[in-house]
PDB file of C-alpha atoms and ligand atoms in Angstrom:
ATOM      1  CA  MET A 228       0.906   1.645  17.104  1.00  0.00           C
ATOM      2  CA  ASN A 229      -1.888   3.746  18.578  1.00  0.00           C
ATOM      3  CA  LEU A 230      -5.193   3.016  16.857  1.00  0.00           C
ATOM      4  CA  ASP A 231      -7.194   5.599  18.814  1.00  0.00           C
ATOM      5  CA  SER A 232      -9.518   7.993  17.067  1.00  0.00           C
ATOM      6  CA  LYS A 233     -12.768   9.712  17.957  1.00  0.00           C
ATOM      7  CA  PHE A 234     -14.842   8.696  14.959  1.00  0.00           C
ATOM      8  CA  VAL A 235     -15.171   5.938  12.396  1.00  0.00           C
ATOM      9  CA  TRP A 236     -17.376   6.266   9.323  1.00  0.00           C
ATOM     10  CA  MET A 237     -19.752   3.267   9.276  1.00  0.00           C
ATOM     11  CA  ASN A 238     -22.174   2.678   6.410  1.00  0.00           C
ATOM     12  CA  GLY A 239     -22.574   6.358   5.625  1.00  0.00           C
ATOM     13  CA  ALA A 240     -22.269   8.188   8.960  1.00  0.00           C
ATOM     14  CA  LEU A 241     -19.593   9.025  11.509  1.00  0.00           C
ATOM     15  CA  VAL A 242     -19.990   7.094  14.759  1.00  0.00           C
ATOM     16  CA  PRO A 243     -17.847   7.132  17.936  1.00  0.00           C
ATOM     17  CA  GLN A 244     -14.998   4.632  17.596  1.00  0.00           C
ATOM     18  CA  GLU A 245     -16.345   2.425  20.415  1.00  0.00           C
ATOM     19  CA  LYS A 246     -19.593   1.988  18.452  1.00  0.00           C
ATOM     20  CA  ALA A 247     -17.755   0.866  15.298  1.00  0.00           C
ATOM     21  CA  VAL A 248     -17.823  -2.835  16.180  1.00  0.00           C
ATOM     22  CA  VAL A 249     -18.903  -5.951  14.299  1.00  0.00           C
ATOM     23  CA  PRO A 250     -20.497  -9.148  15.674  1.00  0.00           C
ATOM     24  CA  PHE A 251     -18.448 -12.344  15.959  1.00  0.00           C
ATOM     25  CA  LEU A 252     -20.599 -13.989  13.277  1.00  0.00           C
ATOM     26  CA  THR A 253     -19.541 -11.531  10.595  1.00  0.00           C
ATOM     27  CA  PRO A 254     -18.728 -13.566   7.448  1.00  0.00           C
ATOM     28  CA  ALA A 255     -15.703 -11.387   6.584  1.00  0.00           C
ATOM     29  CA  LEU A 256     -14.070 -12.274   9.889  1.00  0.00           C
ATOM     30  CA  HIS A 257     -14.293 -15.990   9.079  1.00  0.00           C
ATOM     31  CA  TYR A 258     -13.407 -16.062   5.376  1.00  0.00           C
ATOM     32  CA  GLY A 259     -11.372 -12.893   4.744  1.00  0.00           C
ATOM     33  CA  THR A 260     -14.165 -11.650   2.484  1.00  0.00           C
ATOM     34  CA  ALA A 261     -13.349  -7.949   2.638  1.00  0.00           C
ATOM     35  CA  VAL A 262     -11.513  -5.537   0.377  1.00  0.00           C
ATOM     36  CA  PHE A 263      -9.660  -2.524   1.676  1.00  0.00           C
ATOM     37  CA  GLU A 264      -7.471   0.448   0.928  1.00  0.00           C
ATOM     38  CA  GLY A 265      -4.576   2.032   2.753  1.00  0.00           C
ATOM     39  CA  MET A 266      -4.173   5.760   2.249  1.00  0.00           C
ATOM     40  CA  ARG A 267      -2.279   8.534   3.952  1.00  0.00           C
ATOM     41  CA  ALA A 268      -3.156  12.074   4.865  1.00  0.00           C
ATOM     42  CA  TYR A 269      -0.210  14.471   4.888  1.00  0.00           C
ATOM     43  CA  ASN A 270       0.153  17.870   6.481  1.00  0.00           C
ATOM     44  CA  THR A 271       0.398  20.519   3.779  1.00  0.00           C
ATOM     45  CA  SER A 272       0.477  24.313   3.965  1.00  0.00           C
ATOM     46  CA  LYS A 273      -3.267  24.213   3.164  1.00  0.00           C
ATOM     47  CA  GLY A 274      -4.107  21.699   5.908  1.00  0.00           C
ATOM     48  CA  SER A 275      -4.237  17.927   5.768  1.00  0.00           C
ATOM     49  CA  ALA A 276      -4.706  16.257   2.402  1.00  0.00           C
ATOM     50  CA  ILE A 277      -5.139  12.634   1.369  1.00  0.00           C
ATOM     51  CA  PHE A 278      -2.579  11.510  -1.209  1.00  0.00           C
ATOM     52  CA  ARG A 279      -4.144  10.125  -4.409  1.00  0.00           C
ATOM     53  CA  LEU A 280      -7.510   9.716  -2.702  1.00  0.00           C
ATOM     54  CA  LYS A 281      -9.577   9.327  -5.887  1.00  0.00           C
ATOM     55  CA  GLU A 282      -7.294   6.642  -7.292  1.00  0.00           C
ATOM     56  CA  HIS A 283      -7.359   4.745  -3.993  1.00  0.00           C
ATOM     57  CA  ILE A 284     -11.162   4.742  -3.924  1.00  0.00           C
ATOM     58  CA  THR A 285     -11.313   3.722  -7.591  1.00  0.00           C
ATOM     59  CA  ARG A 286      -9.013   0.807  -6.667  1.00  0.00           C
ATOM     60  CA  LEU A 287     -11.262  -0.070  -3.696  1.00  0.00           C
ATOM     61  CA  PHE A 288     -14.235  -0.391  -6.035  1.00  0.00           C
ATOM     62  CA  ALA A 289     -12.076  -2.290  -8.534  1.00  0.00           C
ATOM     63  CA  SER A 290     -11.051  -4.711  -5.759  1.00  0.00           C
ATOM     64  CA  ALA A 291     -14.740  -5.200  -4.912  1.00  0.00           C
ATOM     65  CA  ARG A 292     -15.643  -5.841  -8.557  1.00  0.00           C
ATOM     66  CA  ILE A 293     -12.763  -8.279  -9.059  1.00  0.00           C
ATOM     67  CA  PHE A 294     -13.808 -10.230  -5.985  1.00  0.00           C
ATOM     68  CA  GLY A 295     -17.460 -10.167  -7.003  1.00  0.00           C
ATOM     69  CA  PHE A 296     -19.131  -7.689  -4.665  1.00  0.00           C
ATOM     70  CA  LEU A 297     -21.623  -6.235  -7.148  1.00  0.00           C
ATOM     71  CA  ALA A 298     -24.338  -3.559  -6.903  1.00  0.00           C
ATOM     72  CA  LEU A 299     -22.868  -1.751  -3.929  1.00  0.00           C
ATOM     73  CA  PRO A 300     -25.069   0.772  -2.122  1.00  0.00           C
ATOM     74  CA  TRP A 301     -22.326   3.461  -1.989  1.00  0.00           C
ATOM     75  CA  THR A 302     -20.808   5.625  -4.695  1.00  0.00           C
ATOM     76  CA  GLU A 303     -17.107   6.367  -5.037  1.00  0.00           C
ATOM     77  CA  GLU A 304     -17.932  10.027  -4.305  1.00  0.00           C
ATOM     78  CA  GLU A 305     -19.544   9.120  -0.960  1.00  0.00           C
ATOM     79  CA  VAL A 306     -16.492   7.113   0.070  1.00  0.00           C
ATOM     80  CA  ILE A 307     -14.187   9.963  -0.986  1.00  0.00           C
ATOM     81  CA  GLU A 308     -16.188  12.438   1.120  1.00  0.00           C
ATOM     82  CA  GLY A 309     -16.372   9.943   4.005  1.00  0.00           C
ATOM     83  CA  SER A 310     -12.583   9.526   3.956  1.00  0.00           C
ATOM     84  CA  LYS A 311     -12.039  13.274   4.126  1.00  0.00           C
ATOM     85  CA  ALA A 312     -14.607  13.584   6.937  1.00  0.00           C
ATOM     86  CA  VAL A 313     -12.805  10.904   8.996  1.00  0.00           C
ATOM     87  CA  VAL A 314      -9.514  12.819   8.812  1.00  0.00           C
ATOM     88  CA  ARG A 315     -11.147  16.212   9.415  1.00  0.00           C
ATOM     89  CA  GLU A 316     -13.485  15.238  12.275  1.00  0.00           C
ATOM     90  CA  ASN A 317     -10.781  13.317  14.114  1.00  0.00           C
ATOM     91  CA  GLY A 318      -8.611  16.440  13.970  1.00  0.00           C
ATOM     92  CA  PHE A 319      -5.652  14.559  12.499  1.00  0.00           C
ATOM     93  CA  THR A 320      -3.062  16.440  10.473  1.00  0.00           C
ATOM     94  CA  GLU A 321      -1.148  13.327   9.369  1.00  0.00           C
ATOM     95  CA  CYS A 322      -2.651   9.868   9.576  1.00  0.00           C
ATOM     96  CA  TYR A 323      -3.279   6.554   7.855  1.00  0.00           C
ATOM     97  CA  VAL A 324      -6.790   6.061   6.437  1.00  0.00           C
ATOM     98  CA  ARG A 325      -8.358   2.621   6.091  1.00  0.00           C
ATOM     99  CA  PRO A 326     -11.602   2.059   4.159  1.00  0.00           C
ATOM    100  CA  LEU A 327     -12.789  -1.571   4.410  1.00  0.00           C
ATOM    101  CA  LEU A 328     -15.716  -3.037   2.495  1.00  0.00           C
ATOM    102  CA  PHE A 329     -16.738  -6.340   4.034  1.00  0.00           C
ATOM    103  CA  ALA A 330     -19.209  -9.208   3.993  1.00  0.00           C
ATOM    104  CA  ALA A 331     -21.224  -7.976   6.966  1.00  0.00           C
ATOM    105  CA  SER A 332     -24.207 -10.336   7.225  1.00  0.00           C
ATOM    106  CA  GLY A 333     -26.630 -12.506   5.248  1.00  0.00           C
ATOM    107  CA  HIS A 334     -25.350 -16.025   5.843  1.00  0.00           C
ATOM    108  CA  MET A 335     -22.194 -17.964   6.693  1.00  0.00           C
ATOM    109  CA  GLY A 336     -21.952 -19.840   3.397  1.00  0.00           C
ATOM    110  CA  LEU A 337     -19.059 -19.601   0.924  1.00  0.00           C
ATOM    111  CA  ASN A 338     -21.041 -17.572  -1.537  1.00  0.00           C
ATOM    112  CA  LEU A 339     -21.437 -13.837  -2.049  1.00  0.00           C
ATOM    113  CA  LEU A 340     -25.061 -14.181  -3.201  1.00  0.00           C
ATOM    114  CA  GLY A 341     -27.292 -12.922  -0.427  1.00  0.00           C
ATOM    115  CA  ILE A 342     -24.398 -11.307   1.451  1.00  0.00           C
ATOM    116  CA  VAL A 343     -25.037  -7.809   2.818  1.00  0.00           C
ATOM    117  CA  PRO A 344     -21.942  -5.611   2.498  1.00  0.00           C
ATOM    118  CA  GLY A 345     -20.761  -3.160   5.129  1.00  0.00           C
ATOM    119  CA  LEU A 346     -18.298  -0.317   4.701  1.00  0.00           C
ATOM    120  CA  GLY A 347     -16.226   1.375   7.360  1.00  0.00           C
ATOM    121  CA  ILE A 348     -13.506   4.022   7.177  1.00  0.00           C
ATOM    122  CA  ALA A 349     -11.105   4.448  10.094  1.00  0.00           C
ATOM    123  CA  ALA A 350      -8.021   6.601  10.589  1.00  0.00           C
ATOM    124  CA  TRP A 351      -5.119   6.480  13.009  1.00  0.00           C
ATOM    125  CA  GLU A 352      -1.834   8.233  13.526  1.00  0.00           C
ATOM    126  CA  TRP A 353       0.723   5.706  12.243  1.00  0.00           C
ATOM    127  CA  LYS A 354       4.080   7.075  13.229  1.00  0.00           C
ATOM    128  CA  GLY A 355       7.411   5.371  12.579  1.00  0.00           C
ATOM    129  CA  PHE A 356       6.531   2.576  10.114  1.00  0.00           C
ATOM    130  CA  VAL A 357      10.254   1.819  10.334  1.00  0.00           C
ATOM    131  CA  SER A 358      12.957   3.111  12.666  1.00  0.00           C
ATOM    132  CA  PRO A 359      14.674   6.408  11.668  1.00  0.00           C
ATOM    133  CA  GLU A 360      17.923   4.417  11.178  1.00  0.00           C
ATOM    134  CA  ALA A 361      16.272   1.995   8.741  1.00  0.00           C
ATOM    135  CA  GLU A 362      14.734   4.945   6.916  1.00  0.00           C
ATOM    136  CA  THR A 363      18.083   6.579   6.185  1.00  0.00           C
ATOM    137  CA  ALA A 364      20.362   3.519   6.087  1.00  0.00           C
ATOM    138  CA  GLY A 365      17.962   1.104   4.377  1.00  0.00           C
ATOM    139  CA  LEU A 366      16.344  -2.205   5.297  1.00  0.00           C
ATOM    140  CA  ARG A 367      17.758  -5.705   5.618  1.00  0.00           C
ATOM    141  CA  ALA A 368      15.558  -8.039   3.580  1.00  0.00           C
ATOM    142  CA  ASN A 369      15.270 -11.697   2.627  1.00  0.00           C
ATOM    143  CA  VAL A 370      13.674 -13.435  -0.314  1.00  0.00           C
ATOM    144  CA  SER A 371      10.749 -15.252   1.238  1.00  0.00           C
ATOM    145  CA  SER A 372      10.384 -19.017   1.215  1.00  0.00           C
ATOM    146  CA  PHE A 373       6.696 -18.301   0.497  1.00  0.00           C
ATOM    147  CA  THR A 374       5.579 -17.648  -3.089  1.00  0.00           C
ATOM    148  CA  ARG A 375       3.378 -14.685  -4.039  1.00  0.00           C
ATOM    149  CA  HIS A 376      -0.093 -15.646  -5.206  1.00  0.00           C
ATOM    150  CA  HIS A 377      -0.711 -17.004  -8.649  1.00  0.00           C
ATOM    151  CA  PRO A 378      -3.082 -14.447 -10.213  1.00  0.00           C
ATOM    152  CA  ASN A 379      -5.667 -17.080 -10.976  1.00  0.00           C
ATOM    153  CA  VAL A 380      -5.632 -18.267  -7.395  1.00  0.00           C
ATOM    154  CA  MET A 381      -6.026 -15.108  -5.372  1.00  0.00           C
ATOM    155  CA  MET A 382      -6.498 -12.160  -7.763  1.00  0.00           C
ATOM    156  CA  THR A 383      -3.444 -10.052  -7.007  1.00  0.00           C
ATOM    157  CA  LYS A 384      -5.042  -6.849  -8.343  1.00  0.00           C
ATOM    158  CA  SER A 385      -7.638  -6.937  -5.582  1.00  0.00           C
ATOM    159  CA  LYS A 386      -6.713  -5.763  -2.108  1.00  0.00           C
ATOM    160  CA  LEU A 387      -8.685  -8.636  -0.679  1.00  0.00           C
ATOM    161  CA  ALA A 388      -8.228  -9.134   3.076  1.00  0.00           C
ATOM    162  CA  GLY A 389      -7.872 -12.888   2.511  1.00  0.00           C
ATOM    163  CA  ASN A 390      -4.895 -12.283   0.194  1.00  0.00           C
ATOM    164  CA  TYR A 391      -2.923 -10.896   3.078  1.00  0.00           C
ATOM    165  CA  GLY A 392      -2.490 -14.267   4.775  1.00  0.00           C
ATOM    166  CA  ASN A 393       0.279 -14.704   2.196  1.00  0.00           C
ATOM    167  CA  SER A 394       1.952 -11.425   3.226  1.00  0.00           C
ATOM    168  CA  VAL A 395       1.599 -12.268   6.914  1.00  0.00           C
ATOM    169  CA  LEU A 396       3.304 -15.650   6.372  1.00  0.00           C
ATOM    170  CA  ALA A 397       6.210 -13.976   4.598  1.00  0.00           C
ATOM    171  CA  ARG A 398       6.540 -10.999   6.940  1.00  0.00           C
ATOM    172  CA  THR A 399       6.368 -13.127  10.090  1.00  0.00           C
ATOM    173  CA  GLU A 400       8.991 -15.551   8.795  1.00  0.00           C
ATOM    174  CA  SER A 401      11.178 -12.597   7.823  1.00  0.00           C
ATOM    175  CA  ALA A 402      10.865 -10.959  11.252  1.00  0.00           C
ATOM    176  CA  ARG A 403      11.616 -14.261  13.016  1.00  0.00           C
ATOM    177  CA  LEU A 404      14.746 -14.617  10.889  1.00  0.00           C
ATOM    178  CA  GLY A 405      15.786 -11.120  12.003  1.00  0.00           C
ATOM    179  CA  PHE A 406      15.089  -9.193   8.786  1.00  0.00           C
ATOM    180  CA  ASP A 407      13.069  -5.995   8.305  1.00  0.00           C
ATOM    181  CA  GLU A 408      11.120  -7.072   5.213  1.00  0.00           C
ATOM    182  CA  ALA A 409      10.607  -9.969   2.804  1.00  0.00           C
ATOM    183  CA  LEU A 410      10.613  -9.842  -0.983  1.00  0.00           C
ATOM    184  CA  MET A 411       8.426 -12.376  -2.751  1.00  0.00           C
ATOM    185  CA  LEU A 412       8.820 -14.286  -6.004  1.00  0.00           C
ATOM    186  CA  ASP A 413       5.854 -15.103  -8.217  1.00  0.00           C
ATOM    187  CA  PRO A 414       4.866 -18.712  -9.059  1.00  0.00           C
ATOM    188  CA  THR A 415       7.236 -18.714 -12.063  1.00  0.00           C
ATOM    189  CA  GLY A 416      10.175 -17.699  -9.862  1.00  0.00           C
ATOM    190  CA  LEU A 417      10.375 -14.106 -11.062  1.00  0.00           C
ATOM    191  CA  VAL A 418      10.509 -11.212  -8.622  1.00  0.00           C
ATOM    192  CA  ALA A 419       7.060  -9.947  -7.654  1.00  0.00           C
ATOM    193  CA  GLU A 420       6.895  -7.476  -4.764  1.00  0.00           C
ATOM    194  CA  GLY A 421       7.308  -6.916  -1.037  1.00  0.00           C
ATOM    195  CA  THR A 422       4.692  -8.021   1.479  1.00  0.00           C
ATOM    196  CA  GLY A 423       2.957  -4.638   1.253  1.00  0.00           C
ATOM    197  CA  GLU A 424       5.098  -2.703  -1.195  1.00  0.00           C
ATOM    198  CA  ASN A 425       6.235  -2.720  -4.800  1.00  0.00           C
ATOM    199  CA  LEU A 426       9.916  -3.105  -5.626  1.00  0.00           C
ATOM    200  CA  PHE A 427      12.417  -1.208  -7.771  1.00  0.00           C
ATOM    201  CA  ALA A 428      16.018  -1.959  -8.712  1.00  0.00           C
ATOM    202  CA  VAL A 429      18.471   0.663  -9.964  1.00  0.00           C
ATOM    203  CA  ARG A 430      21.279  -0.423 -12.263  1.00  0.00           C
ATOM    204  CA  LYS A 431      23.603   1.955 -14.106  1.00  0.00           C
ATOM    205  CA  GLY A 432      21.174   4.810 -13.456  1.00  0.00           C
ATOM    206  CA  VAL A 433      18.153   2.981 -14.974  1.00  0.00           C
ATOM    207  CA  LEU A 434      15.162   2.003 -12.828  1.00  0.00           C
ATOM    208  CA  TYR A 435      13.670  -1.470 -13.222  1.00  0.00           C
ATOM    209  CA  THR A 436      10.416  -2.679 -11.695  1.00  0.00           C
ATOM    210  CA  PRO A 437       8.438  -5.877 -12.324  1.00  0.00           C
ATOM    211  CA  HIS A 438       5.605  -5.445 -14.812  1.00  0.00           C
ATOM    212  CA  ARG A 439       2.089  -5.379 -13.409  1.00  0.00           C
ATOM    213  CA  ALA A 440       1.005  -8.921 -14.286  1.00  0.00           C
ATOM    214  CA  THR A 441       1.315 -10.500 -10.848  1.00  0.00           C
ATOM    215  CA  VAL A 442       1.644  -7.548  -8.481  1.00  0.00           C
ATOM    216  CA  LEU A 443      -0.658  -4.994  -6.947  1.00  0.00           C
ATOM    217  CA  GLU A 444      -0.754  -1.848  -9.073  1.00  0.00           C
ATOM    218  CA  GLY A 445       0.613   0.359  -6.327  1.00  0.00           C
ATOM    219  CA  LEU A 446      -0.157   4.045  -6.372  1.00  0.00           C
ATOM    220  CA  THR A 447       3.217   4.834  -4.823  1.00  0.00           C
ATOM    221  CA  ARG A 448       4.822   2.772  -7.614  1.00  0.00           C
ATOM    222  CA  ASP A 449       2.895   4.844 -10.141  1.00  0.00           C
ATOM    223  CA  SER A 450       3.904   8.102  -8.407  1.00  0.00           C
ATOM    224  CA  VAL A 451       7.562   7.049  -8.243  1.00  0.00           C
ATOM    225  CA  ILE A 452       7.569   6.156 -11.956  1.00  0.00           C
ATOM    226  CA  THR A 453       6.114   9.582 -12.812  1.00  0.00           C
ATOM    227  CA  ILE A 454       8.524  11.460 -10.541  1.00  0.00           C
ATOM    228  CA  ALA A 455      11.539   9.455 -11.762  1.00  0.00           C
ATOM    229  CA  ARG A 456      10.701  10.076 -15.431  1.00  0.00           C
ATOM    230  CA  ASP A 457      10.137  13.779 -14.685  1.00  0.00           C
ATOM    231  CA  LEU A 458      13.603  13.844 -13.091  1.00  0.00           C
ATOM    232  CA  GLY A 459      15.033  12.380 -16.302  1.00  0.00           C
ATOM    233  CA  TYR A 460      15.496   8.743 -15.258  1.00  0.00           C
ATOM    234  CA  GLU A 461      14.679   5.899 -17.605  1.00  0.00           C
ATOM    235  CA  VAL A 462      12.181   3.491 -16.026  1.00  0.00           C
ATOM    236  CA  ARG A 463      11.651  -0.007 -17.422  1.00  0.00           C
ATOM    237  CA  GLU A 464       8.834  -2.330 -16.409  1.00  0.00           C
ATOM    238  CA  GLU A 465      10.169  -5.807 -17.070  1.00  0.00           C
ATOM    239  CA  ALA A 466      10.748  -9.243 -15.599  1.00  0.00           C
ATOM    240  CA  LEU A 467      13.358  -9.302 -12.838  1.00  0.00           C
ATOM    241  CA  THR A 468      15.154 -12.308 -11.395  1.00  0.00           C
ATOM    242  CA  ARG A 469      16.422 -12.849  -7.871  1.00  0.00           C
ATOM    243  CA  ASP A 470      20.071 -12.730  -8.947  1.00  0.00           C
ATOM    244  CA  GLN A 471      19.493  -9.449 -10.782  1.00  0.00           C
ATOM    245  CA  LEU A 472      18.493  -8.024  -7.410  1.00  0.00           C
ATOM    246  CA  TYR A 473      21.769  -9.153  -5.850  1.00  0.00           C
ATOM    247  CA  VAL A 474      23.816  -7.206  -8.424  1.00  0.00           C
ATOM    248  CA  ALA A 475      21.678  -4.051  -8.473  1.00  0.00           C
ATOM    249  CA  ASP A 476      23.361  -0.781  -7.511  1.00  0.00           C
ATOM    250  CA  GLU A 477      20.297   0.074  -5.424  1.00  0.00           C
ATOM    251  CA  LEU A 478      17.045  -1.551  -4.384  1.00  0.00           C
ATOM    252  CA  PHE A 479      14.014   0.082  -2.839  1.00  0.00           C
ATOM    253  CA  VAL A 480      10.447  -0.776  -1.941  1.00  0.00           C
ATOM    254  CA  CYS A 481       7.576   1.675  -2.040  1.00  0.00           C
ATOM    255  CA  GLY A 482       4.029   1.764  -0.764  1.00  0.00           C
ATOM    256  CA  THR A 483       1.587   3.959   1.093  1.00  0.00           C
ATOM    257  CA  ALA A 484       2.805   2.941   4.555  1.00  0.00           C
ATOM    258  CA  ALA A 485       6.475   2.493   3.647  1.00  0.00           C
ATOM    259  CA  GLU A 486       6.735   5.481   1.255  1.00  0.00           C
ATOM    260  CA  VAL A 487      10.158   4.945  -0.428  1.00  0.00           C
ATOM    261  CA  LEU A 488      12.530   2.736   1.590  1.00  0.00           C
ATOM    262  CA  GLY A 489      15.977   1.609   0.506  1.00  0.00           C
ATOM    263  CA  ILE A 490      17.133  -2.002   0.897  1.00  0.00           C
ATOM    264  CA  ARG A 491      20.736  -2.145   1.949  1.00  0.00           C
ATOM    265  CA  GLU A 492      21.101  -5.912   2.213  1.00  0.00           C
ATOM    266  CA  LEU A 493      19.295  -8.849   0.598  1.00  0.00           C
ATOM    267  CA  ASP A 494      19.849 -12.458   1.710  1.00  0.00           C
ATOM    268  CA  PHE A 495      23.042 -11.339   3.524  1.00  0.00           C
ATOM    269  CA  ARG A 496      24.457  -9.711   0.360  1.00  0.00           C
ATOM    270  CA  PRO A 497      25.119  -5.967   0.640  1.00  0.00           C
ATOM    271  CA  ILE A 498      23.351  -4.090  -2.154  1.00  0.00           C
ATOM    272  CA  GLY A 499      25.587  -1.553  -3.922  1.00  0.00           C
ATOM    273  CA  THR A 500      27.630   0.226  -1.282  1.00  0.00           C
ATOM    274  CA  GLY A 501      25.564  -1.331   1.519  1.00  0.00           C
ATOM    275  CA  VAL A 502      23.678   1.856   2.438  1.00  0.00           C
ATOM    276  CA  ARG A 503      20.650   3.582   0.900  1.00  0.00           C
ATOM    277  CA  GLY A 504      21.792   4.775  -2.544  1.00  0.00           C
ATOM    278  CA  PRO A 505      21.660   8.275  -4.079  1.00  0.00           C
ATOM    279  CA  VAL A 506      18.831   7.562  -6.564  1.00  0.00           C
ATOM    280  CA  THR A 507      16.679   6.085  -3.782  1.00  0.00           C
ATOM    281  CA  THR A 508      17.424   9.068  -1.544  1.00  0.00           C
ATOM    282  CA  ARG A 509      16.537  11.520  -4.316  1.00  0.00           C
ATOM    283  CA  LEU A 510      13.268   9.734  -5.109  1.00  0.00           C
ATOM    284  CA  ALA A 511      12.342   9.351  -1.423  1.00  0.00           C
ATOM    285  CA  GLU A 512      12.790  13.082  -0.910  1.00  0.00           C
ATOM    286  CA  ALA A 513      10.965  14.034  -4.106  1.00  0.00           C
ATOM    287  CA  PHE A 514       8.100  11.704  -3.173  1.00  0.00           C
ATOM    288  CA  ARG A 515       7.755  13.307   0.266  1.00  0.00           C
ATOM    289  CA  ARG A 516       7.781  16.791  -1.244  1.00  0.00           C
ATOM    290  CA  ALA A 517       5.009  15.748  -3.652  1.00  0.00           C
ATOM    291  CA  ALA A 518       2.958  14.110  -0.864  1.00  0.00           C
ATOM    292  CA  THR A 519       3.248  17.162   1.391  1.00  0.00           C
ATOM    293  CA  GLY A 520       2.198  19.604  -1.328  1.00  0.00           C
ATOM    294  CA  GLN A 521       5.597  21.139  -1.986  1.00  0.00           C
ATOM    295  CA  GLU A 522       5.691  20.251  -5.694  1.00  0.00           C
ATOM    296  CA  PRO A 523       3.115  22.305  -7.641  1.00  0.00           C
ATOM    297  CA  ARG A 524       3.296  19.962 -10.661  1.00  0.00           C
ATOM    298  CA  TYR A 525       1.808  17.146  -8.558  1.00  0.00           C
ATOM    299  CA  ALA A 526      -0.791  19.298  -6.766  1.00  0.00           C
ATOM    300  CA  ASP A 527      -3.655  17.283  -8.241  1.00  0.00           C
ATOM    301  CA  TRP A 528      -2.446  14.196  -6.356  1.00  0.00           C
ATOM    302  CA  LEU A 529      -3.710  15.817  -3.141  1.00  0.00           C
ATOM    303  CA  ASP A 530      -7.295  16.031  -1.922  1.00  0.00           C
ATOM    304  CA  HIS A 531      -7.641  18.518   0.919  1.00  0.00           C
ATOM    305  CA  CYS A 532      -9.781  17.458   3.853  1.00  0.00           C
ATOM    306  CA  ASN A 533     -10.952  20.913   4.998  1.00  0.00           C
ATOM    307  CA  LYS A 534     -14.518  21.833   4.160  1.00  0.00           C
TER     308      LYS A 534
HETATM  309  N1  PMP B 273       1.857  -4.480  -3.031  1.00  0.00           N
HETATM  310  C1  PMP B 273       1.096  -4.928  -2.016  1.00  0.00           C
HETATM  311  C2  PMP B 273       0.893  -6.395  -1.862  1.00  0.00           C
HETATM  312  C3  PMP B 273       0.484  -4.022  -1.123  1.00  0.00           C
HETATM  313  O1  PMP B 273      -0.267  -4.464  -0.107  1.00  0.00           O
HETATM  314  C4  PMP B 273       0.713  -2.641  -1.297  1.00  0.00           C
HETATM  315  C5  PMP B 273       0.104  -1.655  -0.320  1.00  0.00           C
HETATM  316  N2  PMP B 273      -1.182  -1.247  -0.733  1.00  0.00           N
HETATM  317  C6  PMP B 273       1.512  -2.216  -2.359  1.00  0.00           C
HETATM  318  C7  PMP B 273       2.063  -3.174  -3.217  1.00  0.00           C
HETATM  319  C8  PMP B 273       1.766  -0.767  -2.611  1.00  0.00           C
HETATM  320  O2  PMP B 273       0.577  -0.113  -3.033  1.00  0.00           O
HETATM  321  P1  PMP B 273       0.327   1.422  -2.733  1.00  0.00           P
HETATM  322  O3  PMP B 273       1.534   2.149  -3.192  1.00  0.00           O
HETATM  323  O4  PMP B 273      -0.881   1.760  -3.521  1.00  0.00           O
HETATM  324  O5  PMP B 273       0.125   1.550  -1.263  1.00  0.00           O
END
């Protein structure tokens, strides 16, 4: 992964990347007290555009509010414009965009009172989130031995940096076991989500996805539900169990980085025919067309970065 870029937006202005640094005694570095977003800019016929930018920035501010960062000195509009400027001024056509709002200074206590927030927005060209083979054939996944957060322990609706220790535990274990991704169960044992993606199962042509109670309300999830319903599929948000996953015709995960990725094997059991299924393929293609501006009905999901 190449993280190079020319500029990072820091607290309201673009600065050269080498100047976008934080001191060692930054509270967020010690306690995970930061909230962030992950967005993607796609190349469209009208130049690069950030997919669902407004909703991502609304979720960033929601994450901040949930965690308890109050009275922030930036507006959503400023962060939206800053995100577009980062893509534009770095000259990227397709890239990943990362706003991060963090406990920058004030004190090193476990208390947000008196903390001074900082906000940076970086972008990098994130190519090949998975190998081309995994993209077309599907991933091999395991159900993690680690449980997803209880929502009254870590606030699963907030993209809090500290929450991601849980995902890192699961993803690292999964990689060491030789899998591509881990799926996580919630504290009651029901299926929750992937380490950085939401999950769907397809059975007899109907799409099932866990309800929103314990998972992040993914914007790709929301886009996939809209696209699937527009294509005539029935989509049900309901509780899913681990064994229901084993007997699904198709499984896929979706998220900003992953887009729509089939799961061909779970816990050594082939899913469906053991390759990415037709519904997943259709939705993955429709999602990409929407994200790259080739579907006029979803044009308002794109925010163009040109001035
Ligand atoms: N769940 C988790 C835990 C995530 O980190 C992400 C990535 N943001 C998602 C789901 C998918 O969300 P989105 O589609 O908005 O990227």
